[in-house]
Coordinates of C-alpha atoms in Angstrom, one line a residue:
Chain A
X1 CA 79.0 83.0 117.4
X2 CA 82.0 82.7 119.5
X3 CA 85.5 83.4 117.8
X4 CA 88.0 80.2 117.8
X5 CA 90.6 81.9 120.3
X6 CA 93.5 82.4 119.1
X7 CA 96.4 79.5 119.7
X8 CA 98.9 81.1 121.8
X9 CA 102.2 81.0 120.3
X10 CA 105.1 81.3 122.5
X11 CA 107.3 84.0 121.0
X12 CA 110.8 82.3 119.7
X13 CA 114.4 84.8 120.6
X14 CA 115.0 85.5 117.2
X15 CA 112.1 86.5 114.9
X16 CA 110.1 89.0 115.7
X17 CA 106.0 87.9 115.4
X18 CA 102.7 88.4 115.8
X19 CA 100.5 85.3 117.1
X20 CA 99.1 85.6 113.0
X21 CA 102.3 84.8 111.9
X22 CA 103.0 80.3 111.7
X23 CA 105.5 78.6 113.8
X24 CA 109.5 79.4 112.1
X25 CA 110.5 76.4 111.2
X26 CA 113.9 78.1 110.9
X27 CA 113.9 79.0 114.4
X28 CA 112.7 76.7 116.2
X29 CA 115.6 74.3 114.8
X30 CA 117.9 76.8 116.4
X31 CA 116.4 76.9 119.6
X32 CA 116.6 73.1 119.0
X33 CA 120.0 73.7 119.4
X34 CA 120.4 75.5 121.5
X35 CA 118.7 73.0 123.6
X36 CA 120.7 70.5 122.9
X37 CA 123.8 72.5 124.0
X38 CA 122.8 73.7 127.0
X39 CA 122.0 70.1 127.6
X40 CA 125.7 68.9 127.0
X41 CA 126.8 71.9 128.7
X42 CA 124.5 72.6 131.6
X43 CA 126.5 73.3 135.0
X44 CA 129.8 72.2 133.5
X45 CA 133.2 74.5 133.7
X46 CA 134.1 75.5 130.6
X47 CA 136.9 73.2 130.1
X48 CA 135.0 70.8 130.6
X49 CA 132.1 71.9 128.7
X50 CA 135.0 72.6 125.5
X51 CA 135.5 69.2 126.0
X52 CA 131.3 67.5 125.9
X53 CA 131.1 70.1 122.1
X54 CA 134.3 68.6 121.1
X55 CA 133.1 64.8 122.0
X56 CA 129.7 65.3 121.0
X57 CA 130.9 66.9 117.1
X58 CA 132.5 64.0 116.7
X59 CA 129.8 61.7 116.5
X60 CA 128.7 62.7 113.2
X61 CA 127.8 65.2 110.6
X62 CA 124.1 66.0 112.4
X63 CA 125.7 66.2 116.0
X64 CA 128.2 69.1 114.6
X65 CA 125.3 70.8 112.4
X66 CA 123.7 70.8 115.8
X67 CA 126.2 72.2 118.1
X68 CA 127.0 74.7 115.8
X69 CA 124.3 76.4 115.0
X70 CA 123.3 76.1 118.6
X71 CA 126.6 78.1 119.6
X72 CA 125.4 80.2 116.2
X73 CA 121.8 81.2 118.0
X74 CA 123.6 81.6 121.1
X75 CA 125.6 84.1 119.5
X76 CA 123.0 86.1 118.3
X77 CA 120.8 85.9 120.9
X78 CA 123.6 85.8 124.1
X79 CA 125.6 88.9 123.7
X80 CA 127.1 88.3 126.9
X81 CA 128.4 85.3 126.2
X82 CA 128.4 85.6 122.3
X83 CA 132.4 86.2 123.1
X84 CA 132.7 83.1 124.7
X85 CA 130.3 81.6 122.5
X86 CA 131.7 82.3 119.4
X87 CA 135.4 81.2 120.3
X88 CA 133.8 78.1 121.1
X89 CA 132.7 78.1 117.7
X90 CA 135.5 78.1 116.0
X91 CA 136.7 75.8 118.2
X92 CA 134.6 73.0 117.6
X93 CA 133.8 73.8 113.8
X94 CA 134.7 71.1 111.0
X95 CA 133.6 72.8 108.4
X96 CA 135.4 76.0 107.9
X97 CA 132.4 77.7 109.4
X98 CA 130.6 76.3 106.1
X99 CA 127.4 75.6 108.4
X100 CA 127.3 78.6 109.8
X101 CA 127.4 80.6 106.9
X102 CA 125.0 78.4 105.2
X103 CA 122.2 79.8 107.6
X104 CA 123.3 83.2 107.9
X105 CA 122.6 83.4 104.3
X106 CA 119.3 82.4 104.7
X107 CA 118.4 84.7 107.3
X108 CA 120.0 87.1 105.6
X109 CA 117.8 86.6 102.5
X110 CA 114.6 85.6 104.5
X111 CA 114.2 86.4 107.6
X112 CA 116.4 89.7 108.1
X113 CA 113.4 92.7 108.4
X114 CA 111.9 90.0 111.1
X115 CA 115.1 90.1 113.1
X116 CA 114.5 91.1 116.8
X117 CA 116.8 93.9 117.3
X118 CA 119.7 92.1 119.1
X119 CA 120.4 89.2 117.1
X120 CA 120.3 91.6 114.2
X121 CA 122.9 93.5 115.5
X122 CA 124.4 90.7 116.6
X123 CA 124.2 88.9 113.7
X124 CA 126.5 92.1 112.2
X125 CA 128.2 91.6 115.0
X126 CA 129.2 87.8 113.6
X127 CA 129.8 88.5 110.3
X128 CA 132.2 91.7 111.0
X129 CA 134.2 88.7 113.4
X130 CA 133.8 85.9 110.6
X131 CA 135.8 88.6 108.1
X132 CA 138.4 89.3 110.6
X133 CA 139.3 86.0 111.1
X134 CA 139.3 85.4 107.4
X135 CA 137.1 82.7 107.0
X136 CA 136.5 81.6 102.8
X137 CA 132.9 82.1 101.8
X138 CA 132.3 86.0 104.4
X139 CA 132.6 87.6 101.7
X140 CA 129.3 86.9 100.0
X141 CA 127.9 86.3 103.4
X142 CA 128.8 90.4 104.2
X143 CA 128.1 91.5 100.4
X144 CA 124.3 89.8 101.2
X145 CA 124.6 91.9 104.3
X146 CA 125.4 94.9 102.5
X147 CA 122.1 94.6 100.4
X148 CA 119.7 95.0 103.1
X149 CA 121.6 97.9 104.5
X150 CA 121.9 99.6 101.5
X151 CA 118.3 98.7 100.8
X152 CA 116.6 99.4 103.6
X153 CA 119.2 102.9 102.7
X154 CA 115.7 105.1 104.5
X155 CA 114.7 102.9 108.0
X156 CA 116.3 104.2 111.4
X157 CA 118.3 101.2 111.8
X158 CA 120.0 100.7 108.9
X159 CA 121.9 104.1 109.6
X160 CA 122.6 102.4 113.0
X161 CA 124.5 100.0 111.3
X162 CA 126.1 101.6 109.0
X163 CA 127.7 103.1 112.1
X164 CA 128.3 100.5 112.8
X165 CA 131.7 100.7 110.3
X166 CA 131.1 97.6 107.9
X167 CA 134.3 100.0 106.4
X168 CA 137.1 97.6 107.3
X169 CA 135.9 94.7 106.9
X170 CA 135.3 94.8 102.7
X171 CA 139.2 95.2 102.1
X172 CA 140.0 91.7 102.1
X173 CA 138.4 91.4 98.9
X174 CA 138.0 93.6 94.9
X175 CA 133.7 92.7 94.8
X176 CA 133.8 93.5 98.0
X177 CA 135.0 96.7 97.2
X178 CA 133.2 97.2 94.1
X179 CA 129.6 96.4 95.9
X180 CA 129.9 98.8 99.0
X181 CA 131.5 101.8 97.5
X182 CA 128.2 101.7 94.9
X183 CA 125.6 100.9 97.9
X184 CA 127.5 103.3 100.2
X185 CA 127.2 106.4 96.7
X186 CA 123.8 105.4 96.6
X187 CA 123.3 106.1 100.5
X188 CA 124.8 109.6 100.6
X189 CA 122.3 111.1 97.7
X190 CA 119.4 109.9 100.6
X191 CA 121.0 111.2 103.7
X192 CA 120.5 114.7 102.6
X193 CA 118.5 115.6 105.7
X194 CA 120.6 118.2 108.7
X195 CA 119.9 115.2 111.0
X196 CA 121.6 112.4 108.6
X197 CA 124.6 114.9 107.9
X198 CA 127.0 113.0 110.5
X199 CA 125.9 110.1 109.1
X200 CA 126.8 111.0 105.4
X201 CA 130.2 112.5 105.8
X202 CA 131.3 109.1 107.2
X203 CA 129.9 107.7 104.4
X204 CA 131.8 110.0 101.9
X205 CA 135.4 110.0 103.9
X206 CA 134.9 105.8 103.3
X207 CA 134.0 106.2 99.4
X208 CA 136.3 108.7 99.0
X209 CA 139.2 106.7 100.6
X210 CA 138.4 104.0 98.2
X211 CA 138.3 105.5 95.1
X212 CA 141.9 107.0 95.6
X213 CA 143.5 104.1 97.3
X214 CA 141.4 101.2 95.5
X215 CA 140.7 102.6 92.6
X216 CA 140.9 100.0 90.7
X217 CA 139.1 97.7 92.4
X218 CA 136.5 100.2 91.9
X219 CA 136.9 100.1 88.4
X220 CA 134.7 96.8 89.0
X221 CA 131.3 98.0 88.9
X222 CA 131.7 99.6 85.4
X223 CA 130.0 103.1 83.7
X224 CA 127.4 103.4 86.5
X225 CA 130.3 104.6 88.6
X226 CA 130.7 107.7 86.6
X227 CA 126.8 108.1 87.3
X228 CA 126.6 107.6 90.6
X229 CA 129.8 109.8 91.6
X230 CA 127.7 112.3 88.8
X231 CA 124.7 111.9 91.8
X232 CA 127.5 113.7 94.4
X233 CA 128.7 115.3 92.6
X234 CA 128.2 118.8 94.4
X235 CA 129.9 117.5 97.7
X236 CA 133.1 119.0 98.1
X237 CA 135.6 115.7 98.3
X238 CA 133.4 114.5 95.9
X239 CA 134.1 118.0 93.0
X240 CA 138.2 117.2 94.2
X241 CA 137.6 113.5 92.7
X242 CA 135.7 114.4 89.7
X243 CA 138.1 116.9 88.3
X244 CA 141.1 114.1 89.1
X245 CA 138.9 112.1 87.2
X246 CA 138.1 114.5 84.5
X247 CA 141.9 115.9 84.3
X248 CA 144.3 113.7 86.1
X249 CA 143.2 110.5 85.8
X250 CA 146.8 108.9 86.5
X251 CA 146.4 110.1 90.2
X252 CA 143.9 107.3 90.7
X253 CA 145.4 104.6 89.7
X254 CA 148.7 104.3 86.8
X255 CA 146.3 101.8 85.0
X256 CA 143.3 104.7 84.4
X257 CA 143.5 106.3 80.9
X258 CA 140.6 108.5 82.0
X259 CA 136.5 108.5 81.6
X260 CA 136.5 107.2 78.8
X261 CA 138.0 103.4 80.1
X262 CA 135.3 103.7 82.6
X263 CA 132.2 104.5 80.6
X264 CA 132.9 101.4 78.3
X265 CA 132.4 99.0 81.0
X266 CA 129.2 97.5 81.5
X267 CA 128.1 97.3 85.2
X268 CA 127.5 93.5 86.2
X269 CA 124.3 93.1 86.9
X270 CA 124.9 92.1 90.6
X271 CA 125.1 95.7 91.1
X272 CA 122.1 96.7 90.0
X273 CA 120.4 94.5 92.1
X274 CA 122.3 95.7 95.0
X275 CA 119.6 98.7 96.1
X276 CA 117.0 95.5 96.1
X277 CA 115.8 93.7 99.0
X278 CA 115.7 90.2 98.6
X279 CA 112.1 90.6 99.1
X280 CA 111.2 93.8 96.8
X281 CA 113.2 91.5 93.9
X282 CA 110.6 88.4 95.1
X283 CA 107.8 90.4 94.3
X284 CA 109.2 91.6 91.0
X285 CA 110.6 88.5 90.0
X286 CA 106.4 87.0 90.7
X287 CA 104.6 90.0 89.1
X288 CA 107.1 89.5 85.5
X289 CA 106.6 86.1 85.6
X290 CA 103.4 85.6 87.4
X291 CA 101.1 88.1 87.0
X292 CA 99.3 88.0 84.1
X293 CA 99.0 91.4 82.3
X294 CA 96.1 92.6 83.8
X295 CA 95.4 91.4 86.9
X296 CA 98.5 93.5 88.5
X297 CA 96.4 96.1 90.2
X298 CA 96.6 94.4 93.6
X299 CA 99.9 93.6 93.3
X300 CA 101.0 97.3 92.4
X301 CA 99.0 98.2 95.6
X302 CA 100.6 96.1 97.9
X303 CA 104.3 96.4 96.9
X304 CA 103.7 99.9 96.7
X305 CA 102.5 100.4 100.5
X306 CA 105.2 98.7 101.7
X307 CA 107.9 99.9 99.7
X308 CA 107.5 103.1 97.8
X309 CA 105.1 104.9 100.6
X310 CA 106.9 107.5 101.6
X311 CA 109.1 110.6 101.0
X312 CA 112.5 109.3 100.6
X313 CA 111.5 106.0 99.4
X314 CA 110.9 108.1 95.8
X315 CA 114.0 107.4 94.7
X316 CA 114.1 103.7 94.8
X317 CA 111.7 104.1 91.3
X318 CA 114.7 105.0 89.7
X319 CA 116.6 101.7 91.2
X320 CA 113.3 99.2 90.5
X321 CA 113.5 100.5 86.7
X322 CA 117.1 100.2 86.5
X323 CA 116.8 96.8 88.1
X324 CA 113.9 95.7 85.9
X325 CA 115.4 97.0 82.5
X326 CA 119.0 95.6 83.0
X327 CA 118.2 92.3 85.2
X328 CA 114.9 91.4 84.6
X329 CA 115.4 88.8 81.5
X330 CA 112.0 87.5 80.5
X331 CA 112.4 83.5 78.1
X332 CA 110.5 84.0 75.3
X333 CA 107.6 81.6 76.6
X334 CA 106.7 84.6 78.9
X335 CA 107.3 87.8 76.8
X336 CA 104.8 86.3 74.4
X337 CA 102.3 85.0 77.1
X338 CA 99.3 87.1 78.4
X339 CA 102.5 87.8 81.6
X340 CA 102.5 91.0 83.2
X341 CA 105.2 92.9 80.5
X342 CA 107.8 94.9 81.4
X343 CA 107.0 98.2 80.2
X344 CA 103.6 98.0 82.0
X345 CA 105.2 97.7 85.4
X346 CA 107.6 100.9 84.2
X347 CA 104.8 102.8 83.7
X348 CA 103.4 101.9 87.0
X349 CA 106.3 103.0 88.5
X350 CA 106.6 106.4 87.0
X351 CA 103.4 107.3 86.9
X352 CA 102.7 106.8 90.2
X353 CA 105.4 108.7 91.7
X354 CA 104.0 110.7 94.9
X355 CA 107.0 113.5 94.4
X356 CA 107.3 115.6 91.5
X357 CA 110.3 117.0 90.0
X358 CA 112.0 115.4 92.6
X359 CA 114.9 115.3 89.7
X360 CA 115.0 112.6 89.6
X361 CA 117.6 110.4 87.5
X362 CA 116.2 108.3 85.5
X363 CA 118.6 108.3 82.6
X364 CA 119.4 104.2 82.3
Chain B
X1 CA 80.4 62.4 111.8
X2 CA 83.8 61.3 109.5
X3 CA 86.6 63.7 109.6
X4 CA 89.0 64.1 106.7
X5 CA 92.3 63.9 106.2
X6 CA 93.7 67.0 109.0
X7 CA 96.2 68.0 105.8
X8 CA 93.8 68.1 102.7
X9 CA 93.8 71.6 101.4
X10 CA 90.1 72.5 99.3
X11 CA 89.7 75.7 96.9
X12 CA 87.2 78.0 97.0
X13 CA 85.6 77.2 95.1
X14 CA 84.7 73.6 96.7
X15 CA 83.4 75.4 99.6
X16 CA 79.3 74.7 100.4
X17 CA 77.7 76.2 103.2
X18 CA 78.0 73.7 106.2
X19 CA 81.6 73.4 104.8
X20 CA 83.8 71.9 108.1
X21 CA 87.4 70.4 108.8
X22 CA 88.2 72.8 105.6
X23 CA 91.5 73.7 105.1
X24 CA 92.4 76.5 102.2
X25 CA 95.3 78.5 101.5
X26 CA 94.0 81.8 100.1
X27 CA 95.8 85.4 99.7
X28 CA 93.7 88.2 101.3
X29 CA 93.2 91.3 99.2
X30 CA 90.8 93.3 100.8
X31 CA 89.9 94.2 105.0
X32 CA 86.8 95.2 106.0
X33 CA 85.7 97.5 108.2
X34 CA 85.3 96.5 112.3
X35 CA 82.3 96.1 113.3
X36 CA 81.6 95.1 117.6
X37 CA 79.8 91.7 118.0
X38 CA 76.8 92.3 121.7
X39 CA 79.5 91.0 123.2
X40 CA 82.6 93.3 122.5
X41 CA 84.4 91.3 120.1
X42 CA 85.3 92.9 117.0
X43 CA 85.0 91.4 113.0
X44 CA 86.4 92.4 109.8
X45 CA 85.0 90.7 107.2
X46 CA 88.2 90.1 105.0
X47 CA 87.8 89.0 101.3
X48 CA 90.4 86.1 99.8
X49 CA 91.0 83.9 97.3
X50 CA 93.0 81.5 95.9
X51 CA 93.1 80.6 92.0
X52 CA 89.9 79.0 91.8
X53 CA 87.3 82.2 93.4
X54 CA 87.2 84.4 95.9
X55 CA 85.5 83.9 99.7
X56 CA 84.7 86.5 102.1
X57 CA 86.0 85.1 105.6
X58 CA 85.4 86.9 109.2
X59 CA 88.0 87.2 111.4
X60 CA 87.5 88.2 115.8
X61 CA 89.5 90.7 117.6
X62 CA 93.3 90.4 117.2
X63 CA 94.0 87.8 114.2
X64 CA 91.9 90.2 112.8
X65 CA 93.7 93.6 113.0
X66 CA 97.2 91.9 111.9
X67 CA 95.7 91.0 109.2
X68 CA 97.5 92.5 105.9
X69 CA 96.4 92.7 102.3
X70 CA 98.6 90.9 100.6
X71 CA 99.2 87.9 103.2
X72 CA 98.9 84.4 102.6
X73 CA 97.1 82.4 105.4
X74 CA 96.3 79.5 106.1
X75 CA 92.9 78.3 107.5
X76 CA 92.7 75.4 109.6
X77 CA 89.9 73.3 110.0
X78 CA 87.3 76.3 108.8
X79 CA 84.1 76.2 108.5
X80 CA 81.5 78.2 106.0
X81 CA 77.7 79.1 105.8
X82 CA 74.9 81.8 105.8
X83 CA 75.6 84.6 107.0
X84 CA 73.0 88.0 106.0
X85 CA 72.9 85.7 102.7
X86 CA 76.1 85.3 101.9
X87 CA 78.8 82.9 102.4
X88 CA 81.4 82.9 104.9
X89 CA 84.8 81.5 106.6
X90 CA 84.8 80.8 109.3
X91 CA 88.0 79.6 112.1
X92 CA 86.5 76.6 113.6
X93 CA 87.5 75.1 117.3
X94 CA 90.7 74.0 117.5
X95 CA 90.6 76.0 113.7
X96 CA 93.4 78.8 113.2
X97 CA 94.6 81.5 110.9
X98 CA 97.8 81.3 109.9
X99 CA 100.2 83.7 107.8
X100 CA 102.7 82.0 106.1
X101 CA 103.9 84.2 103.2
X102 CA 103.2 87.1 101.4
X103 CA 102.7 88.4 97.9
X104 CA 103.9 85.6 95.6
X105 CA 100.4 84.2 95.3
X106 CA 98.4 83.8 92.1
X107 CA 94.6 84.5 92.1
X108 CA 91.4 85.4 90.9
X109 CA 88.7 87.8 92.0
X110 CA 85.7 85.9 90.0
X111 CA 83.9 83.8 91.0
X112 CA 83.0 85.7 94.5
X113 CA 81.4 82.6 96.2
X114 CA 80.0 85.5 98.6
X115 CA 78.1 87.5 96.3
X116 CA 74.7 87.6 98.4
X117 CA 71.9 86.3 97.0
X118 CA 69.0 88.2 98.2
X119 CA 66.8 84.5 98.0
X120 CA 69.0 83.6 100.0
X121 CA 68.9 86.6 102.6
X122 CA 65.4 86.4 102.6
X123 CA 65.2 83.2 104.0
X124 CA 68.0 84.0 106.0
X125 CA 66.1 86.5 107.8
X126 CA 63.5 84.1 108.8
X127 CA 65.9 81.6 110.3
X128 CA 68.3 83.5 111.9
X129 CA 66.9 85.5 114.6
X130 CA 69.2 86.2 116.4
X131 CA 71.3 87.0 113.3
X132 CA 74.4 85.2 114.0
X133 CA 75.1 81.7 112.3
X134 CA 76.0 78.9 114.7
X135 CA 78.6 77.1 114.3
X136 CA 77.2 73.8 113.2
X137 CA 74.1 73.8 111.4
X138 CA 72.6 70.7 113.7
X139 CA 69.3 71.7 114.6
X140 CA 69.2 75.0 112.8
X141 CA 67.7 74.2 109.4
X142 CA 64.1 73.3 109.2
X143 CA 63.7 71.4 107.0
X144 CA 60.0 72.9 106.1
X145 CA 61.6 75.8 105.1
X146 CA 63.2 73.9 102.3
X147 CA 60.8 73.4 100.1
X148 CA 60.6 69.8 98.6
X149 CA 63.3 69.0 100.0
X150 CA 64.3 65.1 100.4
X151 CA 66.7 65.9 102.6
X152 CA 66.2 64.2 106.3
X153 CA 65.4 66.7 109.2
X154 CA 67.8 66.3 112.2
X155 CA 70.9 65.1 111.1
X156 CA 72.0 68.1 112.6
X157 CA 74.1 68.0 108.8
X158 CA 72.2 70.3 107.3
X159 CA 72.7 74.2 106.5
X160 CA 69.9 75.7 106.2
X161 CA 69.9 75.8 102.2
X162 CA 71.2 72.5 101.3
X163 CA 68.6 70.8 99.1
X164 CA 66.6 73.9 98.4
X165 CA 64.7 73.3 95.8
X166 CA 63.5 76.7 94.2
X167 CA 64.6 76.7 91.2
X168 CA 66.8 79.3 89.7
X169 CA 64.9 82.5 88.8
X170 CA 65.6 82.4 85.4
X171 CA 67.7 85.4 84.6
X172 CA 71.6 84.3 84.7
X173 CA 72.4 84.5 88.4
X174 CA 76.5 84.9 89.2
X175 CA 78.0 81.5 90.4
X176 CA 79.3 82.8 93.8
X177 CA 76.0 80.6 94.6
X178 CA 77.2 77.4 92.7
X179 CA 77.9 76.7 96.7
X180 CA 74.7 77.5 98.5
X181 CA 73.3 73.8 97.5
X182 CA 70.9 74.6 94.5
X183 CA 70.4 72.1 92.1
X184 CA 71.8 72.0 89.3
X185 CA 68.7 70.4 87.3
X186 CA 69.0 67.5 88.3
X187 CA 65.7 66.0 89.8
X188 CA 65.7 68.0 93.4
X189 CA 64.0 64.8 95.1
X190 CA 67.9 62.6 94.8
X191 CA 67.6 62.2 98.0
X192 CA 72.1 62.6 97.8
X193 CA 72.1 65.7 100.6
X194 CA 74.2 67.9 98.8
X195 CA 76.9 68.9 101.6
X196 CA 77.9 66.6 104.3
X197 CA 79.1 68.8 106.8
X198 CA 81.7 67.5 108.2
X199 CA 82.3 65.2 105.2
X200 CA 84.6 65.0 102.5
X201 CA 83.5 68.1 99.6
X202 CA 83.6 64.4 97.8
X203 CA 80.2 63.8 99.0
X204 CA 79.0 67.0 97.5
X205 CA 78.8 66.5 94.2
X206 CA 75.1 67.6 93.2
X207 CA 75.2 71.3 94.9
X208 CA 76.1 73.5 92.2
X209 CA 75.3 76.6 91.3
X210 CA 72.7 77.8 89.6
X211 CA 73.5 78.4 86.4
X212 CA 73.8 81.1 84.3
X213 CA 75.0 80.1 81.0
X214 CA 78.8 78.8 82.6
X215 CA 80.1 76.0 82.9
X216 CA 78.0 74.6 86.3
X217 CA 80.8 74.5 88.5
X218 CA 81.0 70.3 89.8
X219 CA 82.9 69.9 92.7
X220 CA 86.1 68.3 90.9
X221 CA 87.9 65.8 93.2

């Protein structure tokens, strides 16, 4: 018996793939667009190239999309040309960068973990540029990016992303400020290891500056802010903040009347979902909506193996439980069916924790 | 040999020994140990499932090392035959295994269509002296092995146990062997080959499980 030889699949420029992975349609599309752009500009001077691209873009929506996505992909895959391609992109784009934002969102939601290192770094750079240019809708993309960062806090690359200083971008939007403070306050807890302390200090500095200068925006978070601050209260700067919070609220903001005001403010589901990557959410929602009670063991094992197998990841359990309680609201139809109930998932999360006495804050 | 449309998706329950050109989407439940073949290849037997049941698939070399439990995989141009008494899927020539997703697929682990059948195992030991199933069943199933069969010999399309007329042993059996081509109680000489190797499963209506009191697994089309 001879094995059938595996079909050779050329590695794309954007995503990491193995011979097992099916060809990625998005990647293929984007690489086709690169081909189109290159065929239009090959051998031309910068000026001529720009004219050629502009002329093509005017031909119609499809050509516009192809050129924009081609330039976008070049930004991701060719760092040396990124500045120039981005500039070209801003010159030829006719829809307020919407076509690019949509693709970025798609990549962030579906493909982020599979991005190769260069495109990933470039993507973060590009998002920064978009925010700096004041592109409308860029903050939505930043939030998705933040989510990915928050949820993968224990992986090496995300630490390097944090180094990337997303901090200044966020000042443009109250929601972004709230999201980043929520995210980084959460990350601080996970970054207690000695080798991560410099990183943690940056996160602390950022959070303190936001809390002290933009407190009313941070208030958007709601009562969960108190919980988050409790978890970091031992840190000196945070301790000082707590004193003001409790005894001197006006220092933080004239409109802030005190902790009670914070405690009575509900926290939006958006924040609870912050710590979960889109992939985690997809899988949890799949479990709570499609998997029948009694059939869940394998799914639990797979989820556990992927997301809950390291010592650092045990703190994720709290966030998952919080998410299930606060965000997952099955319809009556599902509730009355034999679909896996939420209490069963929570039970699984509680009973399979491998770290004893971690002081997990189960308070919800 | 007429080939079915390459895009027709099959369910695991419709797989029979000798089935060819199988396109199936399944989720991987377990990966077995690696074994080395005589010619130095690595093989893994994986348990995979869709909503209709589970089955074993043998995967060679690199692909086998990449597959993970939870992966949702599309098999194209696969085929099935009996290996050590168990119905097993393989990737055929020109076929492929491609991961198209993970986790989000509902499946049923039962019935397990690769449950070993001792009778088949005995017959397999008689027939497959090399110990390896052939990629196509051409000439591999001397008709006299199948007692009472009316299947014409030598058409190359008959898997070893097609038309096997052995009556069920009386004890209820796991429906796993529904696909093995045992008659479902109709007269054995009905002449219709239970399995058409290359034809669509629609042609294989008569191969049905040994009855064990459950619904006979008729190939539903």
